[in-house]
Structure formats: structure tokens, C-alpha cells
PDB file of C-alpha atoms and ligand atoms in Angstrom:
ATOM      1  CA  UNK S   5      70.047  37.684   0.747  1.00 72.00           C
ATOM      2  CA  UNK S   6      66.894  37.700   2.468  1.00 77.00           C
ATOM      3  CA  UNK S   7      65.504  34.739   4.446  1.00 93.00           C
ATOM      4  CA  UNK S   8      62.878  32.753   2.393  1.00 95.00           C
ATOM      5  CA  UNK S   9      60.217  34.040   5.330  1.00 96.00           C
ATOM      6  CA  UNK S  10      61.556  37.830   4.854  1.00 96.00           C
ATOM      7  CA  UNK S  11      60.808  37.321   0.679  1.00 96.00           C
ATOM      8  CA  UNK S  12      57.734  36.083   1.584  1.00 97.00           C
ATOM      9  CA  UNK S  13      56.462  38.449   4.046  1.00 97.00           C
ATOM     10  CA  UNK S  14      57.185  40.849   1.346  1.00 97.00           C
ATOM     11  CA  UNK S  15      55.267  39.072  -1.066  1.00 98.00           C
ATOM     12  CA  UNK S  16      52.029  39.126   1.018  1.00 98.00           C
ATOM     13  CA  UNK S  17      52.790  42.730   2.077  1.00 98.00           C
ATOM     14  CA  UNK S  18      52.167  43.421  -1.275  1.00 98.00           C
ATOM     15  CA  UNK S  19      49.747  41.507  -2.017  1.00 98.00           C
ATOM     16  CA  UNK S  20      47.438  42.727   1.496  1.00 98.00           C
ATOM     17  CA  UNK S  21      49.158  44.868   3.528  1.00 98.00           C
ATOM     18  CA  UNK S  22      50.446  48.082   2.011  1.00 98.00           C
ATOM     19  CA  UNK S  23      51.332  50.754   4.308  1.00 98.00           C
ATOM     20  CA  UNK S  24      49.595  54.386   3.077  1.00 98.00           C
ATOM     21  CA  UNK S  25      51.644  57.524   4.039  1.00 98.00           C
ATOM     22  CA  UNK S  26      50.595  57.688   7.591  1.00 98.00           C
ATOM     23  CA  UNK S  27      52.361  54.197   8.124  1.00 98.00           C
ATOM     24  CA  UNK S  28      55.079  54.778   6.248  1.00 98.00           C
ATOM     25  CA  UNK S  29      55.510  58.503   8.175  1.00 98.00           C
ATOM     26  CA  UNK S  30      55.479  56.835  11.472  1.00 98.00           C
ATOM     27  CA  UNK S  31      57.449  53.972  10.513  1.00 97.00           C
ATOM     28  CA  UNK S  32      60.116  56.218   9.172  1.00 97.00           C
ATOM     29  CA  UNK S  33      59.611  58.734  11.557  1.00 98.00           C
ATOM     30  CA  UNK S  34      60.795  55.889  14.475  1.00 97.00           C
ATOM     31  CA  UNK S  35      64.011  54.996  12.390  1.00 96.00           C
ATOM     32  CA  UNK S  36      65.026  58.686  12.204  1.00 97.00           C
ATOM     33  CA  UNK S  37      64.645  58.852  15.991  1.00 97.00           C
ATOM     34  CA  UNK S  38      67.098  55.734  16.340  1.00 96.00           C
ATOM     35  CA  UNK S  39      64.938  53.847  18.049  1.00 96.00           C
ATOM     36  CA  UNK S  40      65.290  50.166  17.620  1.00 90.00           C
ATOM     37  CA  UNK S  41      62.905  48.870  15.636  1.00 85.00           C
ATOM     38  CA  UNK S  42      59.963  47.165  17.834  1.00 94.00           C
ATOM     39  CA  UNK S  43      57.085  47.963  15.880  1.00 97.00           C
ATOM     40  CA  UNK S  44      55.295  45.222  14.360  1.00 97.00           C
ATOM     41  CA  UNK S  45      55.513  44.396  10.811  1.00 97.00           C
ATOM     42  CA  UNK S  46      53.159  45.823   7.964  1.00 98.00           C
ATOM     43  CA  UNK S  47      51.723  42.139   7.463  1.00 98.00           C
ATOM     44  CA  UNK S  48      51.695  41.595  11.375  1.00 98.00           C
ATOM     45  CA  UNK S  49      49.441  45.451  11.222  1.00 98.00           C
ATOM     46  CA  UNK S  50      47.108  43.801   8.699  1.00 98.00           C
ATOM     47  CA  UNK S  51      46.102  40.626  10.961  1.00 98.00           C
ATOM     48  CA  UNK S  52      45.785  43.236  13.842  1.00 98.00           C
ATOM     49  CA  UNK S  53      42.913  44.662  11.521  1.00 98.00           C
ATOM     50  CA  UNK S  54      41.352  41.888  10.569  1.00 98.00           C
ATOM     51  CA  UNK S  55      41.037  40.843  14.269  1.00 98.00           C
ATOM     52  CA  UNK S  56      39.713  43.995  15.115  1.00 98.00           C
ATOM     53  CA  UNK S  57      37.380  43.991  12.159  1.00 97.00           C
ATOM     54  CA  UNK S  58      35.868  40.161  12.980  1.00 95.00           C
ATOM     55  CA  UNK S  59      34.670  41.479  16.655  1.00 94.00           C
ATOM     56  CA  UNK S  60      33.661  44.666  15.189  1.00 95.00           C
ATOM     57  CA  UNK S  61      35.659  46.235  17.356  1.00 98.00           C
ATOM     58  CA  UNK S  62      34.211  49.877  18.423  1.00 98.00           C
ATOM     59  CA  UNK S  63      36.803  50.087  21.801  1.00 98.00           C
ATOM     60  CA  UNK S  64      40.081  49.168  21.467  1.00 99.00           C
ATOM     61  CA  UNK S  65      42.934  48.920  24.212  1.00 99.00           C
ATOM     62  CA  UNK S  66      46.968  48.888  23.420  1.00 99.00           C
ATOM     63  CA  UNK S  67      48.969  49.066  25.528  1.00 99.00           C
ATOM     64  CA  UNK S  68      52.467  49.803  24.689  1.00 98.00           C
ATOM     65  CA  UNK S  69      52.244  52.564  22.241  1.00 98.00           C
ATOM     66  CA  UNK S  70      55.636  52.863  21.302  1.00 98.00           C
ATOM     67  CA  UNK S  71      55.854  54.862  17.623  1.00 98.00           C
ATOM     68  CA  UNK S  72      52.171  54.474  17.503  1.00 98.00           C
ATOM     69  CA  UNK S  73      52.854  52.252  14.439  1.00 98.00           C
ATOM     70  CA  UNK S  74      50.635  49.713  15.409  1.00 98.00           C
ATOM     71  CA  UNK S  75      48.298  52.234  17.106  1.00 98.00           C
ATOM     72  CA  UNK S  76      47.792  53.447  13.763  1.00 98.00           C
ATOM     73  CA  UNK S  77      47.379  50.213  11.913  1.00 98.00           C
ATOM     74  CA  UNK S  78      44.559  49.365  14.589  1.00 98.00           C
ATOM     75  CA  UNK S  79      42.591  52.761  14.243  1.00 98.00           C
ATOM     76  CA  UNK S  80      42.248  52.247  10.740  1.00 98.00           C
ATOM     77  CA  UNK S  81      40.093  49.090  11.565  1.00 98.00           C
ATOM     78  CA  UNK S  82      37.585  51.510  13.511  1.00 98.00           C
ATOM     79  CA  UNK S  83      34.207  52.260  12.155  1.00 98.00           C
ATOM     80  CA  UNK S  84      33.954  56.371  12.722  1.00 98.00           C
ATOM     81  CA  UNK S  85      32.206  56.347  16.236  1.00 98.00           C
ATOM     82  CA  UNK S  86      34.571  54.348  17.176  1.00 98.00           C
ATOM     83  CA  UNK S  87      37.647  55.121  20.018  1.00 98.00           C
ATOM     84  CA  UNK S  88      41.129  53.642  20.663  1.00 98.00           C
ATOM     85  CA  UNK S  89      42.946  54.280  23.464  1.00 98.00           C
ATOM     86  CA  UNK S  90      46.870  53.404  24.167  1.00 99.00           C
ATOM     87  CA  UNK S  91      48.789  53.621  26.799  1.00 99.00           C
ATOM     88  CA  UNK S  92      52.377  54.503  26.664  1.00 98.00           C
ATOM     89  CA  UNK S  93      54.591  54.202  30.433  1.00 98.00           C
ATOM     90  CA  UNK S  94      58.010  55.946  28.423  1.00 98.00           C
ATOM     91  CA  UNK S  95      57.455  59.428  28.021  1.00 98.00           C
ATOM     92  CA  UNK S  96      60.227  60.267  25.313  1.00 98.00           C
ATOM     93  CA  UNK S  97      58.000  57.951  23.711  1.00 98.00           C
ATOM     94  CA  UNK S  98      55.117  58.864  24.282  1.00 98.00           C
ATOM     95  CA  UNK S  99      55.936  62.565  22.844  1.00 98.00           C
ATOM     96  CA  UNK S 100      57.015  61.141  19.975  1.00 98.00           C
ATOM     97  CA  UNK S 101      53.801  58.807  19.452  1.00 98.00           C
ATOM     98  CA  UNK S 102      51.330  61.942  20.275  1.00 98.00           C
ATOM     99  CA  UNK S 103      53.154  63.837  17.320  1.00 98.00           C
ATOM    100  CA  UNK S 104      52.524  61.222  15.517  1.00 98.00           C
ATOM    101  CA  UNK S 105      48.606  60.862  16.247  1.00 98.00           C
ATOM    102  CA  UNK S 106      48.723  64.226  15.449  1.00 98.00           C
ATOM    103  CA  UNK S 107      49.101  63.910  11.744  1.00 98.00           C
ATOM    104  CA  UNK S 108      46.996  61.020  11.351  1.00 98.00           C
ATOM    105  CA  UNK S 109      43.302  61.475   9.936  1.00 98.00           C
ATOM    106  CA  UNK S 110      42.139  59.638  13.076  1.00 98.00           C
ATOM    107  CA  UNK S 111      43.584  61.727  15.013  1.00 98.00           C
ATOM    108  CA  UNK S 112      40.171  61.995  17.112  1.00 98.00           C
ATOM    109  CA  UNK S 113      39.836  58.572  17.765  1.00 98.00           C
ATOM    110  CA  UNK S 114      43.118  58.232  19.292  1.00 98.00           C
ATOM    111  CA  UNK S 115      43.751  59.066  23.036  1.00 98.00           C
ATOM    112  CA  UNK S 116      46.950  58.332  24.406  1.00 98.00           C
ATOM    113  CA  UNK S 117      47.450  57.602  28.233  1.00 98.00           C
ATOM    114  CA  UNK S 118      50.683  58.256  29.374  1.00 98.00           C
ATOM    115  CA  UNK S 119      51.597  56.041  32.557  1.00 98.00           C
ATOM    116  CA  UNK S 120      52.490  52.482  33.335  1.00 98.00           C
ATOM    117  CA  UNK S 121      50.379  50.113  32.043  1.00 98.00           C
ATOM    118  CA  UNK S 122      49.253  48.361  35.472  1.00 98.00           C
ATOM    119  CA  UNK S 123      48.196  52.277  36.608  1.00 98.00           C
ATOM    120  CA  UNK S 124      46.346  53.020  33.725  1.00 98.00           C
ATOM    121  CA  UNK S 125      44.884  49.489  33.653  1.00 98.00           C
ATOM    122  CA  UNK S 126      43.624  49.737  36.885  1.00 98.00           C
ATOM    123  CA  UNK S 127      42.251  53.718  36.027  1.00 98.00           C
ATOM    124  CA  UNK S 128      40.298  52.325  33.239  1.00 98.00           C
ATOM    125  CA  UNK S 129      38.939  49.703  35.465  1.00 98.00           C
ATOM    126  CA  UNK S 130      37.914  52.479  38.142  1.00 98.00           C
ATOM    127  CA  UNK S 131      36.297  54.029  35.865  1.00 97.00           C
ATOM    128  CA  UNK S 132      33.579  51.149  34.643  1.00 93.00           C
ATOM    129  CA  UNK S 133      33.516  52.538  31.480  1.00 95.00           C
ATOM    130  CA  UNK S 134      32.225  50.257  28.462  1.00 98.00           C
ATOM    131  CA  UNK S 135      34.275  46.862  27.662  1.00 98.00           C
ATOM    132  CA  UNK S 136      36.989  47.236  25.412  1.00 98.00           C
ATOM    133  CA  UNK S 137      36.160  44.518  22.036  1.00 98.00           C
ATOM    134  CA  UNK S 138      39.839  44.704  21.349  1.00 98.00           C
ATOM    135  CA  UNK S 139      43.368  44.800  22.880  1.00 98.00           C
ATOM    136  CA  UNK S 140      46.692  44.459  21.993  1.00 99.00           C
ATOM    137  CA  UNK S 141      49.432  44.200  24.796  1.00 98.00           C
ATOM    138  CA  UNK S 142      52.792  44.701  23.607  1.00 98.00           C
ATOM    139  CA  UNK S 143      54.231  46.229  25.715  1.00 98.00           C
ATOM    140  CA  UNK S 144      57.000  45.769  28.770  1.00 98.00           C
ATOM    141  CA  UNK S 145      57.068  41.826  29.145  1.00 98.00           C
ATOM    142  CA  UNK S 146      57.894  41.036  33.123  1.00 98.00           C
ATOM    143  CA  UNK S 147      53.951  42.130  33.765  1.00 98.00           C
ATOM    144  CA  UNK S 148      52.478  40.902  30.512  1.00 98.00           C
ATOM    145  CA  UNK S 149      50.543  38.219  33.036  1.00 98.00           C
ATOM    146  CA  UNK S 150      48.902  41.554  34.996  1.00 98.00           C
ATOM    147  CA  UNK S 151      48.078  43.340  31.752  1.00 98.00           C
ATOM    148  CA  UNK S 152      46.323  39.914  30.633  1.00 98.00           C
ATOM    149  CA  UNK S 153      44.409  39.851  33.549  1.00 98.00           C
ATOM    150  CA  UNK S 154      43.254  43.243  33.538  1.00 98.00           C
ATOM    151  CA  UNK S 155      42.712  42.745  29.899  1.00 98.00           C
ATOM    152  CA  UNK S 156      40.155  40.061  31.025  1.00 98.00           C
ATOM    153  CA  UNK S 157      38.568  42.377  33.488  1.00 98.00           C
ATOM    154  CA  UNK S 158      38.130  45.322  31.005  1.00 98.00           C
ATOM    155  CA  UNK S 159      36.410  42.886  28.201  1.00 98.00           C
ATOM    156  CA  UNK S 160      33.532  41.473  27.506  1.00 97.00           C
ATOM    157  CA  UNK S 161      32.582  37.976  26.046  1.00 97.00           C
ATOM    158  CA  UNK S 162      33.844  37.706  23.050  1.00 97.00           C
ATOM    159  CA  UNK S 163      36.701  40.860  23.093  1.00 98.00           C
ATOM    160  CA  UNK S 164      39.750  39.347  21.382  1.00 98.00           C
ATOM    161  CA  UNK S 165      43.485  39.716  23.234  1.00 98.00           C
ATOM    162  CA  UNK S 166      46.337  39.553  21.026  1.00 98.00           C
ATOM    163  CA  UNK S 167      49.756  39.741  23.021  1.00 98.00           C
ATOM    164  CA  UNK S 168      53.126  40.139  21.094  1.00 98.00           C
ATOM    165  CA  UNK S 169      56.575  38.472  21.534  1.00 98.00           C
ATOM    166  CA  UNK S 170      55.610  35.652  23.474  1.00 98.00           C
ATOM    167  CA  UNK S 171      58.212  33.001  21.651  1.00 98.00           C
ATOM    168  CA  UNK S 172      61.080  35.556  21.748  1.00 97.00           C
ATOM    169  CA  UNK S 173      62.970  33.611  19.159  1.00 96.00           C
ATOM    170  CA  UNK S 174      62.280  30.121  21.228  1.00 97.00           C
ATOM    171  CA  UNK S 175      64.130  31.271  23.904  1.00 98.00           C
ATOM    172  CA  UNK S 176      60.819  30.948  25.822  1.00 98.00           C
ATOM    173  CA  UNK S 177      62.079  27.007  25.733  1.00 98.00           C
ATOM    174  CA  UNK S 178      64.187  27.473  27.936  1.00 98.00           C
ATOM    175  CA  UNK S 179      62.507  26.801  31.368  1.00 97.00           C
ATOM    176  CA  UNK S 180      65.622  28.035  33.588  1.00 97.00           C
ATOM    177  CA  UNK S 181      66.461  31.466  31.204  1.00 98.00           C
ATOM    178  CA  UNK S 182      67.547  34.338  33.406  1.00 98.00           C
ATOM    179  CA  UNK S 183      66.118  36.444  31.152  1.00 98.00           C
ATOM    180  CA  UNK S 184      63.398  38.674  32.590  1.00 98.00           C
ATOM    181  CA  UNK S 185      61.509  39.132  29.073  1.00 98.00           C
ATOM    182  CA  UNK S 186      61.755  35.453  28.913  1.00 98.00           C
ATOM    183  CA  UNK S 187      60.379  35.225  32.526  1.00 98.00           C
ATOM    184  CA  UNK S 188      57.596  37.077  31.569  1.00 98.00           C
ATOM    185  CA  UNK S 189      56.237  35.819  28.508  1.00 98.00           C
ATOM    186  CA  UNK S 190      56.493  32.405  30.041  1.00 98.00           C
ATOM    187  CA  UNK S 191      54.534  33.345  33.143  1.00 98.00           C
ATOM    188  CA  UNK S 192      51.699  34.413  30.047  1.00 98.00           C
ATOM    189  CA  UNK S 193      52.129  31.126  28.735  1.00 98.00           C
ATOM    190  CA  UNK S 194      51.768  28.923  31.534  1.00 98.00           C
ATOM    191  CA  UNK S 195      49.022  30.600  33.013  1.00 98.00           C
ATOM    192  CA  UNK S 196      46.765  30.135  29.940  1.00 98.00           C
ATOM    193  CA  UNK S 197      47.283  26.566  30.043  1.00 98.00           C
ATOM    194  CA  UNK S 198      44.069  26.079  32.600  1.00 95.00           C
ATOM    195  CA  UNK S 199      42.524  29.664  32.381  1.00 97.00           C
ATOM    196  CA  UNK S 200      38.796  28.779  31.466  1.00 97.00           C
ATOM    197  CA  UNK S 201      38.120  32.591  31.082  1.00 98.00           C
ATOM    198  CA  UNK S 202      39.597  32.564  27.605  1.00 98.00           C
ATOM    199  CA  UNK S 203      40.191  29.935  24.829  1.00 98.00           C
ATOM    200  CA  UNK S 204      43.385  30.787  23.474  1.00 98.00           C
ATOM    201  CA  UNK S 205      46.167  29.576  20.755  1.00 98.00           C
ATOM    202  CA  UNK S 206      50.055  30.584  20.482  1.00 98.00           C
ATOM    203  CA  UNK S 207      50.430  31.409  16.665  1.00 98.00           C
ATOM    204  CA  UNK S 208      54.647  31.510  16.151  1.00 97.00           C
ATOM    205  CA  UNK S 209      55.354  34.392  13.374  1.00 96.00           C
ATOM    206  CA  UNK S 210      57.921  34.366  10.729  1.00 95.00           C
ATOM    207  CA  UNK S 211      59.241  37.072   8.243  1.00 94.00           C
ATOM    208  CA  UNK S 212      60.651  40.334   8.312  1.00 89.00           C
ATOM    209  CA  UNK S 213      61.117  40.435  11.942  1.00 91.00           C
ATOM    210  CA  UNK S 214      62.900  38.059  14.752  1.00 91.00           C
ATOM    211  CA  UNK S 215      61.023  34.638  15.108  1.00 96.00           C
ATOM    212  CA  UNK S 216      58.632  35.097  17.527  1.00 97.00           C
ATOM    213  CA  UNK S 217      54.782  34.698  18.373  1.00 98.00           C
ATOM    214  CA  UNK S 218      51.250  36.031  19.611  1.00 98.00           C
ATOM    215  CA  UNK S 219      48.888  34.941  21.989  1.00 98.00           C
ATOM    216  CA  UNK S 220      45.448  34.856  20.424  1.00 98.00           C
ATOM    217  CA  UNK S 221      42.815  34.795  22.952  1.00 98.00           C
ATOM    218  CA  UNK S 222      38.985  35.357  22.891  1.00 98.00           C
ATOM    219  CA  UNK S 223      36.909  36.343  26.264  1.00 98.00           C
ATOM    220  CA  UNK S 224      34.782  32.820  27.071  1.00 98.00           C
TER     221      UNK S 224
HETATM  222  C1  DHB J  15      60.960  43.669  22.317  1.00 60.60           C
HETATM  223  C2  DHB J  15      59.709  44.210  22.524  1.00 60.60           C
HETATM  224  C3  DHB J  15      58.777  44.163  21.524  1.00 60.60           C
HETATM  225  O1  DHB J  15      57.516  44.629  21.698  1.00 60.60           O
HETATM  226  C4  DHB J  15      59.089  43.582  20.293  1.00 60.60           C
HETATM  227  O2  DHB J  15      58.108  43.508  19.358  1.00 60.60           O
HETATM  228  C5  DHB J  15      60.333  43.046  20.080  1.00 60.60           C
HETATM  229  C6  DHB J  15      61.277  43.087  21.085  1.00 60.60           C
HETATM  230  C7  DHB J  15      61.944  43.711  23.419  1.00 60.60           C
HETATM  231  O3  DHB J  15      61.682  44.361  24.428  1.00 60.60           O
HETATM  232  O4  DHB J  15      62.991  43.074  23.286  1.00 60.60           O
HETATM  233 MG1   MG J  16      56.225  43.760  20.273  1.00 60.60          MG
END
């Protein structure tokens, strides 16, 4: 039987956060390639949108592209002029994502890096091109601390920074874990307890997926 959170998430999925056939494509199209599933849920898509809606977000960042699930969930929140761009360091996936893209009706909003994060980061940041209003960082955890940073660095006042798995099932508890995803979610964590260049919240998420959480953070 499902877990009372996994009825419920259904419930509002319904309710607010229907996939259409692009979402469903790429979330089927990652089970057929056997991929573990690490793609956000459908309800966890929806609050990506409405975060990218409330800054009006005309640049977004991701980075961690994976099946371009969320990618896609997140371009559907841009007004027409507006760009995405998401970086993927795994090129198998990264192939898969761009096929993907391909068949999406925003297609031409999309560009897809294909490096590590911290290199592309740093590109982006070369380039002093406009802020981004929007990123989401999900993806390797050990640097999620640098991609944070750079995050900062790439935004402007006000851009919002949503990071995922940061609770990891409350293993992030444990202060001595060996665990290098642990490690580096907690490094996140602690450093936002005195950064004064964002004001931030850990929101812990239930339902379909494993326990874990987001860092919400706006730009100060
Ligand atoms: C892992 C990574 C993710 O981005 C996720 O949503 C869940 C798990 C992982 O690397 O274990
Ligand atoms: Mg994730």
C-alpha cells in the first residue's frame, strides 16, 4: 500500500500538477533507459514553476540536467523571450537529455552545456553575461557548496536558488557519516547558517519520492 505521503502527493498531483505528454515522454523515456529514478517528482516540478514564475524568471540556471525532466518542468515557467540553460557533466546523459529537448516545444529556449558544473559555472561567469533570476542545483552533491557560491555570483538581488536532496532521508543528522553525498549537502547546510548574502529556509519534502529536502534561498 502506498505511504499516506505517496496517496497524498498523488492527490495534489492531480489536483495541480499534471504532467502533459512532454513530461510524461521524458519521464518514461528515463525508465526505459534504466536509469534510476532521480528526477524530481511531478508535484516537486510544479513548486519549481511557481518559484520561477514569482521572480519572473526570464534566465534560468540548472545544473544537473539529468533526463531533462525537471529542465522541462522549469522551461514551461518561461515567458517566450525567455532562455534556460542546463548543464549536464555525464555525457550518456547528456545525449539522452538533448534528445529529449529535442521534442519539446521549447526546444529553443533550452541550451544544454555539457561539462562539469564548476567549469561551466565558472564559463558563464567569464562571460558576464546577464544574471540568471533562477537556478536549480541538483546535481553531484560533494561540490553543491561551489555551485551555491557560483550560484550567488551569477544572480542578482532577488534570483531565487533552490538546491535538491539536502536531508537525504535525515541521514544529513548524522554529523560523523562517511558518506560523501552526506558530506556535501551538510557542507551546504552549515555554510548558510551565517551567509548574509542570502536569506534562506530548509523545506523537508515528503511523498512519492525518498524523504528528503530543498534549500530555498533568495539573493539579499
Ligand atoms: C541522488 C541525487 C538526486 O539528485 C536525487 O534527487 C536523489 C538521489 C543521489 O545521487 O543519490
Ligand atoms: Mg535531485
Amino acid at each position: 500500500m502506498l505511504s499516506l505521503f505517496a496517496q497524498v502527493d498523488q492527490y495534489i498531483e492531480q489536483l495541480v500538477a499534471n504532467e502533459d505528454t512532454e513530461l510524461v515522454m521524458a519521464r518514461q523515456a528515463i525508465s526505459k533507459a534504466g536509469w534510476a529514478d532521480q528526477s524530481i517528482s511531478p508535484v516537486q516540478g510544479k513548486l519549481l514553476q511557481f518559484f520561477a514564475r514569482s521572480c519572473q524568471a526570464k534566465r534560468i540556471l540548472e545544473v544537473g540536467t539529468f533526463g531533462a525532466y525537471s529542465t522541462l518542468w522549469l522551461a514551461k515557467a518561461l515567458p517566450p523571450e525567455g532562455k534556460l540553460i542546463t548543464i549536464e557533466s555525464d555525457q550518456e546523459h547528456a545525449e539522452h537529455a538533448i534528445h529529449i529537448i529535442q521534442q519539446s516545444a521549447h526546444q529553443h529556449q533550452i541550451e544544454l552545456l555539457q561539462g562539469t558544473g564548476l567549469h561551466c559555472m565558472t564559463e558563464l561567469l567569464s562571460q558576464r553575461g546577464a544574471p540568471f533570476d533562477f537556478f536549480f542545483i541538483d546535481a553531484d552533491k560533494p561540490p553543491y557548496l561551489e555551485y551555491f557560491q557560483l550560484a550567488i555570483k551569477l544572480a542578482r538581488k532577488g534570483s531565487i536558488i533552490v538546491c535538491d536532496n539536502v536531508i537525504r532521508n535525515g541521514k544529513v543528522l548524522d554529523e560523523t557519516s562517511n558518506d560523501e553525498k552526506v558530506i556535501g549537502v551538510r557542507r551546504l547546510n552549515n555554510y548558510l547558517k551565517d551567509c548574509k548574502e542570502v536569506t534562506a529556509v530548509i523545506l523537508q519534502t515528503v511523498g512519492n519520492k525518498e524523504y528528503d529536502g530543498m534549500v530555498l534561498a533568495v539573493v539579499n
